[in-house]
Each structure stands twice: as C-alpha cells, then as structure tokens.
PDB file of N, CA and C in Angstrom:
ATOM      1  N   VAL A   1       0.507  -1.116  -0.382  1.00 67.00           N
ATOM      2  CA  VAL A   1      -0.304   0.289   0.009  1.00 67.00           C
ATOM      3  C   VAL A   1       0.807   1.276  -0.281  1.00 67.00           C
ATOM      4  N   ALA A   2       1.969   0.989   0.525  1.00 67.00           N
ATOM      5  CA  ALA A   2       3.379   2.183   0.834  1.00 67.00           C
ATOM      6  C   ALA A   2       3.408   3.194  -0.505  1.00 67.00           C
ATOM      7  N   ARG A   3       3.531   1.593  -0.994  1.00 74.00           N
ATOM      8  CA  ARG A   3       4.264   1.722  -2.742  1.00 74.00           C
ATOM      9  C   ARG A   3       3.529   2.574  -2.979  1.00 74.00           C
ATOM     10  N   SER A   4       2.846   2.391  -3.170  1.00 81.00           N
ATOM     11  CA  SER A   4       2.077   2.986  -4.700  1.00 81.00           C
ATOM     12  C   SER A   4       0.950   4.229  -3.694  1.00 81.00           C
ATOM     13  N   GLY A   5       1.588   4.658  -3.400  1.00 81.00           N
ATOM     14  CA  GLY A   5       0.934   6.660  -2.523  1.00 81.00           C
ATOM     15  C   GLY A   5       0.710   6.633  -1.885  1.00 81.00           C
ATOM     16  N   ARG A   6       0.324   4.965  -0.859  1.00 79.00           N
ATOM     17  CA  ARG A   6      -0.663   5.497   0.439  1.00 79.00           C
ATOM     18  C   ARG A   6       0.186   5.261   1.019  1.00 79.00           C
ATOM     19  N   PRO A   7       1.562   6.393   1.676  1.00 82.00           N
ATOM     20  CA  PRO A   7       1.371   6.037   2.759  1.00 82.00           C
ATOM     21  C   PRO A   7       1.022   5.866   4.508  1.00 82.00           C
ATOM     22  N   LYS A   8      -0.423   6.836   4.200  1.00 83.00           N
ATOM     23  CA  LYS A   8      -1.289   7.619   5.591  1.00 83.00           C
ATOM     24  C   LYS A   8      -1.890   5.602   6.068  1.00 83.00           C
ATOM     25  N   MET A   9      -2.824   5.227   4.533  1.00 84.00           N
ATOM     26  CA  MET A   9      -3.455   4.468   4.864  1.00 84.00           C
ATOM     27  C   MET A   9      -2.132   3.025   4.985  1.00 84.00           C
ATOM     28  N   ALA A  10      -1.383   2.288   4.954  1.00 84.00           N
ATOM     29  CA  ALA A  10      -0.209   1.771   5.665  1.00 84.00           C
ATOM     30  C   ALA A  10      -0.415   2.164   7.225  1.00 84.00           C
ATOM     31  N   VAL A  11       0.198   3.221   7.200  1.00 82.00           N
ATOM     32  CA  VAL A  11       0.179   3.250   9.013  1.00 82.00           C
ATOM     33  C   VAL A  11      -0.796   3.246   9.592  1.00 82.00           C
ATOM     34  N   ALA A  12      -1.723   4.051   8.596  1.00 85.00           N
ATOM     35  CA  ALA A  12      -3.459   3.823   9.144  1.00 85.00           C
ATOM     36  C   ALA A  12      -4.172   2.116   9.506  1.00 85.00           C
ATOM     37  N   GLY A  13      -3.386   1.091   8.676  1.00 84.00           N
ATOM     38  CA  GLY A  13      -4.035  -0.349   8.376  1.00 84.00           C
ATOM     39  C   GLY A  13      -3.432  -0.782   9.928  1.00 84.00           C
ATOM     40  N   CYS A  14      -1.782  -0.542  10.175  1.00 84.00           N
ATOM     41  CA  CYS A  14      -1.373  -1.021  10.950  1.00 84.00           C
ATOM     42  C   CYS A  14      -1.631  -0.620  12.171  1.00 84.00           C
ATOM     43  N   TYR A  15      -2.242   0.396  12.621  1.00 83.00           N
ATOM     44  CA  TYR A  15      -2.773   0.697  13.523  1.00 83.00           C
ATOM     45  C   TYR A  15      -4.565  -0.450  13.456  1.00 83.00           C
ATOM     46  N   ALA A  16      -5.412   0.267  12.628  1.00 87.00           N
ATOM     47  CA  ALA A  16      -6.842   0.187  12.599  1.00 87.00           C
ATOM     48  C   ALA A  16      -6.532  -1.776  12.077  1.00 87.00           C
ATOM     49  N   GLY A  17      -5.441  -2.574  11.812  1.00 87.00           N
ATOM     50  CA  GLY A  17      -6.637  -3.901  11.149  1.00 87.00           C
ATOM     51  C   GLY A  17      -6.009  -5.348  12.718  1.00 87.00           C
ATOM     52  N   PRO A  18      -5.187  -4.581  13.133  1.00 87.00           N
ATOM     53  CA  PRO A  18      -5.240  -5.495  14.764  1.00 87.00           C
ATOM     54  C   PRO A  18      -6.146  -5.011  15.812  1.00 87.00           C
ATOM     55  N   MET A  19      -6.479  -3.871  15.283  1.00 88.00           N
ATOM     56  CA  MET A  19      -7.386  -3.588  16.585  1.00 88.00           C
ATOM     57  C   MET A  19      -8.931  -3.694  15.835  1.00 88.00           C
ATOM     58  N   PHE A  20      -9.129  -3.963  14.856  1.00 90.00           N
ATOM     59  CA  PHE A  20     -10.204  -4.825  14.062  1.00 90.00           C
ATOM     60  C   PHE A  20     -10.438  -6.329  14.463  1.00 90.00           C
ATOM     61  N   ASN A  21      -9.523  -7.281  14.707  1.00 89.00           N
ATOM     62  CA  ASN A  21      -9.337  -8.555  14.987  1.00 89.00           C
ATOM     63  C   ASN A  21     -10.327  -8.687  16.524  1.00 89.00           C
ATOM     64  N   MET A  22      -9.046  -7.648  17.727  1.00 88.00           N
ATOM     65  CA  MET A  22      -8.876  -7.749  18.570  1.00 88.00           C
ATOM     66  C   MET A  22     -11.024  -7.473  18.703  1.00 88.00           C
ATOM     67  N   LEU A  23     -11.183  -6.669  18.223  1.00 90.00           N
ATOM     68  CA  LEU A  23     -12.475  -6.155  17.956  1.00 90.00           C
ATOM     69  C   LEU A  23     -13.574  -7.131  17.744  1.00 90.00           C
ATOM     70  N   ILE A  24     -13.576  -7.558  16.759  1.00 93.00           N
ATOM     71  CA  ILE A  24     -14.651  -8.701  15.801  1.00 93.00           C
ATOM     72  C   ILE A  24     -14.494 -10.250  16.744  1.00 93.00           C
ATOM     73  N   GLY A  25     -12.818 -10.388  17.252  1.00 90.00           N
ATOM     74  CA  GLY A  25     -12.430 -11.282  17.598  1.00 90.00           C
ATOM     75  C   GLY A  25     -13.165 -12.030  18.558  1.00 90.00           C
ATOM     76  N   LEU A  26     -12.769 -11.413  19.666  1.00 87.00           N
ATOM     77  CA  LEU A  26     -13.056 -11.054  21.030  1.00 87.00           C
ATOM     78  C   LEU A  26     -14.645 -11.295  21.480  1.00 87.00           C
ATOM     79  N   GLY A  27     -14.914  -9.897  20.631  1.00 88.00           N
ATOM     80  CA  GLY A  27     -16.585  -9.852  20.837  1.00 88.00           C
ATOM     81  C   GLY A  27     -18.078 -11.021  19.824  1.00 88.00           C
ATOM     82  N   LEU A  28     -16.853 -11.661  19.399  1.00 91.00           N
ATOM     83  CA  LEU A  28     -17.404 -13.183  18.365  1.00 91.00           C
ATOM     84  C   LEU A  28     -17.998 -14.079  19.695  1.00 91.00           C
ATOM     85  N   ALA A  29     -16.648 -14.124  19.931  1.00 89.00           N
ATOM     86  CA  ALA A  29     -15.690 -15.628  21.003  1.00 89.00           C
ATOM     87  C   ALA A  29     -16.659 -15.104  21.788  1.00 89.00           C
ATOM     88  N   LEU A  30     -16.421 -14.031  22.349  1.00 85.00           N
ATOM     89  CA  LEU A  30     -17.410 -13.230  23.733  1.00 85.00           C
ATOM     90  C   LEU A  30     -19.124 -13.896  23.448  1.00 85.00           C
ATOM     91  N   ALA A  31     -19.979 -13.379  22.375  1.00 88.00           N
ATOM     92  CA  ALA A  31     -20.658 -13.765  22.453  1.00 88.00           C
ATOM     93  C   ALA A  31     -21.327 -14.611  21.778  1.00 88.00           C
ATOM     94  N   ILE A  32     -20.657 -15.947  21.479  1.00 91.00           N
ATOM     95  CA  ILE A  32     -21.439 -16.984  21.837  1.00 91.00           C
ATOM     96  C   ILE A  32     -21.323 -17.616  22.287  1.00 91.00           C
ATOM     97  N   LYS A  33     -19.870 -17.018  23.416  1.00 87.00           N
ATOM     98  CA  LYS A  33     -20.104 -18.144  24.646  1.00 87.00           C
ATOM     99  C   LYS A  33     -21.102 -17.499  25.717  1.00 87.00           C
ATOM    100  N   THR A  34     -20.851 -16.868  25.654  1.00 87.00           N
ATOM    101  CA  THR A  34     -22.453 -16.327  26.263  1.00 87.00           C
ATOM    102  C   THR A  34     -23.486 -16.526  26.190  1.00 87.00           C
ATOM    103  N   ALA A  35     -24.224 -16.761  24.466  1.00 90.00           N
ATOM    104  CA  ALA A  35     -24.951 -17.310  24.632  1.00 90.00           C
ATOM    105  C   ALA A  35     -24.837 -18.911  25.199  1.00 90.00           C
ATOM    106  N   LYS A  36     -24.032 -19.925  24.580  1.00 90.00           N
ATOM    107  CA  LYS A  36     -23.755 -21.011  25.412  1.00 90.00           C
ATOM    108  C   LYS A  36     -24.349 -21.659  26.641  1.00 90.00           C
ATOM    109  N   ILE A  37     -23.978 -20.640  27.240  1.00 89.00           N
ATOM    110  CA  ILE A  37     -23.717 -20.889  28.803  1.00 89.00           C
ATOM    111  C   ILE A  37     -24.999 -20.191  29.315  1.00 89.00           C
ATOM    112  N   TYR A  38     -26.113 -19.774  28.690  1.00 87.00           N
ATOM    113  CA  TYR A  38     -26.931 -17.777  29.248  1.00 87.00           C
ATOM    114  C   TYR A  38     -28.018 -19.140  30.073  1.00 87.00           C
ATOM    115  N   PRO A  39     -28.666 -18.844  30.382  1.00 87.00           N
ATOM    116  CA  PRO A  39     -28.737 -17.406  31.706  1.00 87.00           C
ATOM    117  C   PRO A  39     -27.395 -17.294  32.522  1.00 87.00           C
ATOM    118  N   ASP A  40     -26.635 -17.804  33.114  1.00 85.00           N
ATOM    119  CA  ASP A  40     -25.218 -18.078  33.993  1.00 85.00           C
ATOM    120  C   ASP A  40     -24.592 -16.311  33.067  1.00 85.00           C
ATOM    121  N   GLY A  41     -23.895 -16.223  33.796  1.00 79.00           N
ATOM    122  CA  GLY A  41     -23.110 -15.334  34.189  1.00 79.00           C
ATOM    123  C   GLY A  41     -21.068 -16.454  33.797  1.00 79.00           C
ATOM    124  N   TYR A  42     -20.623 -15.794  32.212  1.00 75.00           N
ATOM    125  CA  TYR A  42     -18.843 -15.716  31.527  1.00 75.00           C
ATOM    126  C   TYR A  42     -18.575 -15.471  32.633  1.00 75.00           C
ATOM    127  N   GLU A  43     -17.336 -16.270  33.658  1.00 79.00           N
ATOM    128  CA  GLU A  43     -16.514 -16.210  34.832  1.00 79.00           C
ATOM    129  C   GLU A  43     -15.750 -15.811  34.125  1.00 79.00           C
ATOM    130  N   LEU A  44     -14.560 -14.660  33.971  1.00 76.00           N
ATOM    131  CA  LEU A  44     -13.721 -14.503  33.390  1.00 76.00           C
ATOM    132  C   LEU A  44     -12.392 -14.351  34.425  1.00 76.00           C
ATOM    133  N   HIS A  45     -11.366 -15.036  34.102  1.00 80.00           N
ATOM    134  CA  HIS A  45     -10.197 -15.245  35.038  1.00 80.00           C
ATOM    135  C   HIS A  45      -9.652 -14.214  35.009  1.00 80.00           C
ATOM    136  N   TYR A  46      -9.130 -13.650  36.333  1.00 82.00           N
ATOM    137  CA  TYR A  46      -7.939 -12.808  36.672  1.00 82.00           C
ATOM    138  C   TYR A  46      -6.290 -13.574  36.065  1.00 82.00           C
ATOM    139  N   HIS A  47      -5.207 -12.090  35.551  1.00 85.00           N
ATOM    140  CA  HIS A  47      -4.257 -12.925  35.073  1.00 85.00           C
ATOM    141  C   HIS A  47      -3.578 -11.490  35.369  1.00 85.00           C
ATOM    142  N   PRO A  48      -2.377 -11.555  35.946  1.00 85.00           N
ATOM    143  CA  PRO A  48      -1.663  -9.927  36.864  1.00 85.00           C
ATOM    144  C   PRO A  48      -1.030  -9.548  35.290  1.00 85.00           C
ATOM    145  N   ASN A  49      -0.852 -10.597  34.721  1.00 88.00           N
ATOM    146  CA  ASN A  49       0.057  -9.628  32.966  1.00 88.00           C
ATOM    147  C   ASN A  49      -1.307  -9.095  32.091  1.00 88.00           C
ATOM    148  N   VAL A  50      -2.425  -8.984  33.097  1.00 88.00           N
ATOM    149  CA  VAL A  50      -2.974  -7.979  31.640  1.00 88.00           C
ATOM    150  C   VAL A  50      -3.604  -6.774  32.077  1.00 88.00           C
ATOM    151  N   PRO A  51      -3.191  -6.249  33.041  1.00 89.00           N
ATOM    152  CA  PRO A  51      -3.278  -4.491  32.869  1.00 89.00           C
ATOM    153  C   PRO A  51      -1.666  -3.702  32.615  1.00 89.00           C
ATOM    154  N   VAL A  52      -0.774  -5.381  33.116  1.00 92.00           N
ATOM    155  CA  VAL A  52       1.047  -4.313  32.118  1.00 92.00           C
ATOM    156  C   VAL A  52       0.708  -4.161  30.641  1.00 92.00           C
ATOM    157  N   SER A  53       0.128  -5.553  30.531  1.00 93.00           N
ATOM    158  CA  SER A  53      -0.333  -5.622  28.868  1.00 93.00           C
ATOM    159  C   SER A  53      -0.605  -4.689  28.457  1.00 93.00           C
ATOM    160  N   PHE A  54      -2.227  -3.680  29.410  1.00 93.00           N
ATOM    161  CA  PHE A  54      -2.878  -2.382  28.582  1.00 93.00           C
ATOM    162  C   PHE A  54      -2.217  -1.837  29.067  1.00 93.00           C
ATOM    163  N   GLY A  55      -1.347  -1.344  29.777  1.00 94.00           N
ATOM    164  CA  GLY A  55      -0.558   0.100  29.936  1.00 94.00           C
ATOM    165  C   GLY A  55       0.617   0.429  29.169  1.00 94.00           C
ATOM    166  N   PHE A  56       1.669  -0.880  28.411  1.00 95.00           N
ATOM    167  CA  PHE A  56       2.352  -0.701  27.634  1.00 95.00           C
ATOM    168  C   PHE A  56       1.468  -0.045  26.453  1.00 95.00           C
ATOM    169  N   LEU A  57       0.375  -0.859  26.214  1.00 93.00           N
ATOM    170  CA  LEU A  57      -0.053  -0.503  24.922  1.00 93.00           C
ATOM    171  C   LEU A  57      -1.000   0.526  25.367  1.00 93.00           C
ATOM    172  N   PHE A  58      -0.774   1.242  25.829  1.00 94.00           N
ATOM    173  CA  PHE A  58      -1.349   2.747  26.210  1.00 94.00           C
ATOM    174  C   PHE A  58      -0.686   3.620  26.218  1.00 94.00           C
ATOM    175  N   ALA A  59       0.853   3.211  26.406  1.00 95.00           N
ATOM    176  CA  ALA A  59       1.914   4.127  26.464  1.00 95.00           C
ATOM    177  C   ALA A  59       2.028   3.924  24.696  1.00 95.00           C
ATOM    178  N   CYS A  60       2.244   2.472  23.879  1.00 94.00           N
ATOM    179  CA  CYS A  60       2.907   2.805  23.108  1.00 94.00           C
ATOM    180  C   CYS A  60       1.627   3.255  22.086  1.00 94.00           C
ATOM    181  N   LEU A  61       0.040   4.062  22.521  1.00 92.00           N
ATOM    182  CA  LEU A  61      -0.710   4.207  21.476  1.00 92.00           C
ATOM    183  C   LEU A  61      -0.646   5.940  21.868  1.00 92.00           C
ATOM    184  N   LEU A  62      -0.432   6.520  22.678  1.00 95.00           N
ATOM    185  CA  LEU A  62      -0.150   7.525  23.516  1.00 95.00           C
ATOM    186  C   LEU A  62       0.661   7.951  22.725  1.00 95.00           C
ATOM    187  N   GLY A  63       2.085   7.081  23.125  1.00 94.00           N
ATOM    188  CA  GLY A  63       3.460   8.087  22.869  1.00 94.00           C
ATOM    189  C   GLY A  63       2.800   8.149  20.909  1.00 94.00           C
ATOM    190  N   SER A  64       1.804   7.168  20.144  1.00 93.00           N
ATOM    191  CA  SER A  64       2.076   7.582  19.333  1.00 93.00           C
ATOM    192  C   SER A  64       1.259   8.865  18.930  1.00 93.00           C
ATOM    193  N   LEU A  65       0.289   8.404  19.406  1.00 93.00           N
ATOM    194  CA  LEU A  65      -0.531   9.645  19.828  1.00 93.00           C
ATOM    195  C   LEU A  65       0.540  11.262  19.518  1.00 93.00           C
ATOM    196  N   VAL A  66       0.457  11.295  20.427  1.00 95.00           N
ATOM    197  CA  VAL A  66       1.819  12.012  20.853  1.00 95.00           C
ATOM    198  C   VAL A  66       2.774  12.610  19.345  1.00 95.00           C
ATOM    199  N   ALA A  67       3.893  12.083  19.678  1.00 94.00           N
ATOM    200  CA  ALA A  67       5.238  11.804  18.470  1.00 94.00           C
ATOM    201  C   ALA A  67       4.849  11.305  17.019  1.00 94.00           C
ATOM    202  N   VAL A  68       3.611  11.175  16.347  1.00 90.00           N
ATOM    203  CA  VAL A  68       3.273  11.081  15.123  1.00 90.00           C
ATOM    204  C   VAL A  68       2.811  12.777  15.059  1.00 90.00           C
ATOM    205  N   PRO A  69       1.723  13.171  15.201  1.00 92.00           N
ATOM    206  CA  PRO A  69       1.679  13.908  14.443  1.00 92.00           C
ATOM    207  C   PRO A  69       3.628  16.077  14.973  1.00 92.00           C
ATOM    208  N   LEU A  70       3.514  15.360  16.175  1.00 94.00           N
ATOM    209  CA  LEU A  70       4.884  16.344  16.151  1.00 94.00           C
ATOM    210  C   LEU A  70       5.552  16.395  15.086  1.00 94.00           C
ATOM    211  N   SER A  71       6.171  14.902  15.138  1.00 93.00           N
ATOM    212  CA  SER A  71       6.910  15.261  13.000  1.00 93.00           C
ATOM    213  C   SER A  71       6.406  14.754  12.076  1.00 93.00           C
ATOM    214  N   GLY A  72       5.105  15.395  11.982  1.00 92.00           N
ATOM    215  CA  GLY A  72       4.688  16.126  10.766  1.00 92.00           C
ATOM    216  C   GLY A  72       3.944  14.070   9.944  1.00 92.00           C
ATOM    217  N   PHE A  73       3.301  13.572  10.681  1.00 87.00           N
ATOM    218  CA  PHE A  73       2.866  12.702  10.336  1.00 87.00           C
ATOM    219  C   PHE A  73       3.582  11.778   9.805  1.00 87.00           C
ATOM    220  N   ARG A  74       5.251  11.433  10.102  1.00 88.00           N
ATOM    221  CA  ARG A  74       6.139  11.004   9.594  1.00 88.00           C
ATOM    222  C   ARG A  74       6.300  10.100  10.718  1.00 88.00           C
ATOM    223  N   ILE A  75       6.458   8.406  10.798  1.00 86.00           N
ATOM    224  CA  ILE A  75       6.864   7.960  11.788  1.00 86.00           C
ATOM    225  C   ILE A  75       8.738   7.712  11.473  1.00 86.00           C
ATOM    226  N   THR A  76       9.212   8.213  12.406  1.00 92.00           N
ATOM    227  CA  THR A  76      10.327   8.770  12.001  1.00 92.00           C
ATOM    228  C   THR A  76      11.692   7.327  12.177  1.00 92.00           C
ATOM    229  N   ARG A  77      12.216   7.204  12.298  1.00 94.00           N
ATOM    230  CA  ARG A  77      13.359   6.220  12.276  1.00 94.00           C
ATOM    231  C   ARG A  77      13.372   6.637  14.935  1.00 94.00           C
ATOM    232  N   SER A  78      13.550   7.431  15.833  1.00 94.00           N
ATOM    233  CA  SER A  78      13.728   7.308  16.364  1.00 94.00           C
ATOM    234  C   SER A  78      12.313   6.670  17.469  1.00 94.00           C
ATOM    235  N   TRP A  79      11.370   7.467  16.302  1.00 94.00           N
ATOM    236  CA  TRP A  79      10.582   7.131  17.451  1.00 94.00           C
ATOM    237  C   TRP A  79      10.510   5.254  15.978  1.00 94.00           C
ATOM    238  N   GLY A  80      10.612   4.648  15.964  1.00 94.00           N
ATOM    239  CA  GLY A  80      10.786   3.172  15.715  1.00 94.00           C
ATOM    240  C   GLY A  80      11.496   2.385  16.601  1.00 94.00           C
ATOM    241  N   ILE A  81      12.912   3.350  17.124  1.00 96.00           N
ATOM    242  CA  ILE A  81      13.858   2.729  17.973  1.00 96.00           C
ATOM    243  C   ILE A  81      12.711   2.551  19.351  1.00 96.00           C
ATOM    244  N   CYS A  82      12.122   3.469  19.770  1.00 96.00           N
ATOM    245  CA  CYS A  82      11.429   4.032  20.827  1.00 96.00           C
ATOM    246  C   CYS A  82      10.374   2.366  20.858  1.00 96.00           C
ATOM    247  N   LEU A  83       9.309   2.590  19.719  1.00 95.00           N
ATOM    248  CA  LEU A  83       8.655   1.473  20.228  1.00 95.00           C
ATOM    249  C   LEU A  83       9.026   0.538  20.069  1.00 95.00           C
ATOM    250  N   ILE A  84      10.360  -0.539  19.766  1.00 96.00           N
ATOM    251  CA  ILE A  84      10.921  -1.253  20.058  1.00 96.00           C
ATOM    252  C   ILE A  84      11.224  -1.657  21.204  1.00 96.00           C
ATOM    253  N   ALA A  85      11.808  -0.889  22.151  1.00 97.00           N
ATOM    254  CA  ALA A  85      12.776  -0.699  22.885  1.00 97.00           C
ATOM    255  C   ALA A  85      11.564  -0.710  24.098  1.00 97.00           C
ATOM    256  N   LEU A  86       9.984  -0.100  23.523  1.00 96.00           N
ATOM    257  CA  LEU A  86       8.759  -0.287  24.092  1.00 96.00           C
ATOM    258  C   LEU A  86       8.581  -1.659  24.160  1.00 96.00           C
ATOM    259  N   TYR A  87       8.554  -2.544  23.242  1.00 96.00           N
ATOM    260  CA  TYR A  87       8.066  -4.170  23.475  1.00 96.00           C
ATOM    261  C   TYR A  87       9.068  -4.401  23.499  1.00 96.00           C
ATOM    262  N   VAL A  88      10.660  -4.843  23.690  1.00 97.00           N
ATOM    263  CA  VAL A  88      10.974  -5.247  24.496  1.00 97.00           C
ATOM    264  C   VAL A  88      11.051  -5.238  25.672  1.00 97.00           C
ATOM    265  N   LEU A  89      11.029  -3.958  26.009  1.00 97.00           N
ATOM    266  CA  LEU A  89      10.635  -4.153  27.893  1.00 97.00           C
ATOM    267  C   LEU A  89       9.583  -4.617  28.092  1.00 97.00           C
ATOM    268  N   PHE A  90       8.022  -4.398  27.778  1.00 96.00           N
ATOM    269  CA  PHE A  90       7.121  -5.334  27.639  1.00 96.00           C
ATOM    270  C   PHE A  90       7.748  -7.034  27.582  1.00 96.00           C
ATOM    271  N   MET A  91       8.408  -7.491  27.154  1.00 96.00           N
ATOM    272  CA  MET A  91       8.449  -8.838  27.231  1.00 96.00           C
ATOM    273  C   MET A  91       9.358  -8.981  28.029  1.00 96.00           C
ATOM    274  N   VAL A  92      10.273  -8.228  28.524  1.00 96.00           N
ATOM    275  CA  VAL A  92      11.364  -9.224  29.793  1.00 96.00           C
ATOM    276  C   VAL A  92      10.363  -8.724  30.910  1.00 96.00           C
ATOM    277  N   VAL A  93       8.697  -7.521  31.333  1.00 95.00           N
ATOM    278  CA  VAL A  93       8.030  -7.950  32.306  1.00 95.00           C
ATOM    279  C   VAL A  93       7.138  -8.797  32.201  1.00 95.00           C
ATOM    280  N   SER A  94       6.931  -9.237  31.175  1.00 94.00           N
ATOM    281  CA  SER A  94       6.248  -9.867  30.844  1.00 94.00           C
ATOM    282  C   SER A  94       6.669 -11.607  31.229  1.00 94.00           C
ATOM    283  N   VAL A  95       7.787 -11.675  31.116  1.00 95.00           N
ATOM    284  CA  VAL A  95       8.444 -12.688  30.902  1.00 95.00           C
ATOM    285  C   VAL A  95       8.579 -13.603  33.181  1.00 95.00           C
ATOM    286  N   LEU A  96       8.863 -12.096  33.009  1.00 94.00           N
ATOM    287  CA  LEU A  96       9.480 -11.890  34.973  1.00 94.00           C
ATOM    288  C   LEU A  96       7.812 -12.282  35.859  1.00 94.00           C
ATOM    289  N   ILE A  97       7.012 -11.797  35.223  1.00 92.00           N
ATOM    290  CA  ILE A  97       5.654 -12.110  35.521  1.00 92.00           C
ATOM    291  C   ILE A  97       5.646 -13.214  35.625  1.00 92.00           C
ATOM    292  N   GLU A  98       5.210 -14.203  34.184  1.00 90.00           N
ATOM    293  CA  GLU A  98       5.135 -15.338  34.356  1.00 90.00           C
ATOM    294  C   GLU A  98       6.581 -16.196  35.090  1.00 90.00           C
ATOM    295  N   THR A  99       7.005 -16.092  35.039  1.00 91.00           N
ATOM    296  CA  THR A  99       8.139 -16.910  35.664  1.00 91.00           C
ATOM    297  C   THR A  99       8.135 -16.641  37.552  1.00 91.00           C
ATOM    298  N   ARG A 100       7.408 -15.576  37.816  1.00 86.00           N
ATOM    299  CA  ARG A 100       6.646 -14.670  39.244  1.00 86.00           C
ATOM    300  C   ARG A 100       8.677 -14.488  39.484  1.00 86.00           C
ATOM    301  N   MET A 101       9.104 -14.252  39.252  1.00 89.00           N
ATOM    302  CA  MET A 101      10.367 -13.198  38.890  1.00 89.00           C
ATOM    303  C   MET A 101       9.979 -12.087  39.993  1.00 89.00           C
ATOM    304  N   LEU A 102       8.628 -11.330  39.120  1.00 85.00           N
ATOM    305  CA  LEU A 102       8.132 -10.246  39.889  1.00 85.00           C
ATOM    306  C   LEU A 102       6.823 -10.251  39.655  1.00 85.00           C
ATOM    307  N   ASP A 103       6.493  -9.380  41.637  1.00 83.00           N
ATOM    308  CA  ASP A 103       5.288  -9.600  42.124  1.00 83.00           C
ATOM    309  C   ASP A 103       5.034  -8.501  41.940  1.00 83.00           C
ATOM    310  N   ILE A 104       3.812  -8.074  40.666  1.00 78.00           N
ATOM    311  CA  ILE A 104       3.072  -6.847  41.261  1.00 78.00           C
ATOM    312  C   ILE A 104       1.275  -6.431  41.706  1.00 78.00           C
ATOM    313  N   GLY A 105       1.890  -7.143  43.253  1.00 71.00           N
ATOM    314  CA  GLY A 105       0.664  -7.588  43.686  1.00 71.00           C
ATOM    315  C   GLY A 105      -1.282  -7.794  43.391  1.00 71.00           C
ATOM    316  N   TYR A 106      -0.373  -8.680  42.308  1.00 63.00           N
ATOM    317  CA  TYR A 106      -2.527  -9.401  42.511  1.00 63.00           C
ATOM    318  C   TYR A 106      -2.424 -10.706  42.448  1.00 63.00           C
TER     319      TYR A 106
END
C-alpha cells in the first residue's frame, strides 16, 4: 500500500487491522460463549499480566498519538526505535511476571 503512493493508509492499516481483529474476534467469541451458557454468567479469569499489557499498549498508542503529529505525520527512525524498546521492555516484564520473578501485587 505504501509503495503504491498511500503511506498514510499503510500506517492506518497497521493500527486499524489489529484493533479490528481484537474487537471482532473477541466480541464474536465472547458473544458465542455467552449465548451458549445463558442464563449463567461468564466467569472471567484474572491474570496479573493483563494490566501490564494494557499499560504498555496505552503507552505505545498515546506516545504514537503525540509523536506522529509532532513529526509531521511521519514515522521517524527514533520513534520506531522507541517502540521497539517499549516492546522489548514489555516482553522482559511479561516473562518476569510469568516466571514469578516479579510480583506486581495481584
């Protein structure tokens, strides 16, 4: 898409595609599961990595919301490096939580 002269559409697809998959995929799966067990409620199992995941996702999206307009709607190399560093940090924290080497109090 970017090579055909539509770089903004390519960047939008990087964000919109995964968001669409989560909304439709999770929404449809949860709707089917809820319909199968109706009238009982659906029990959600809590995992301590969930707030960590949402925190890193929020940081990346909020950072992109600020950094991309400030750079003239161009994804700069420095912002790409920041996103990769955030991803690596997220992976390290997630592994530490899963191996119970890091306790976040939940």
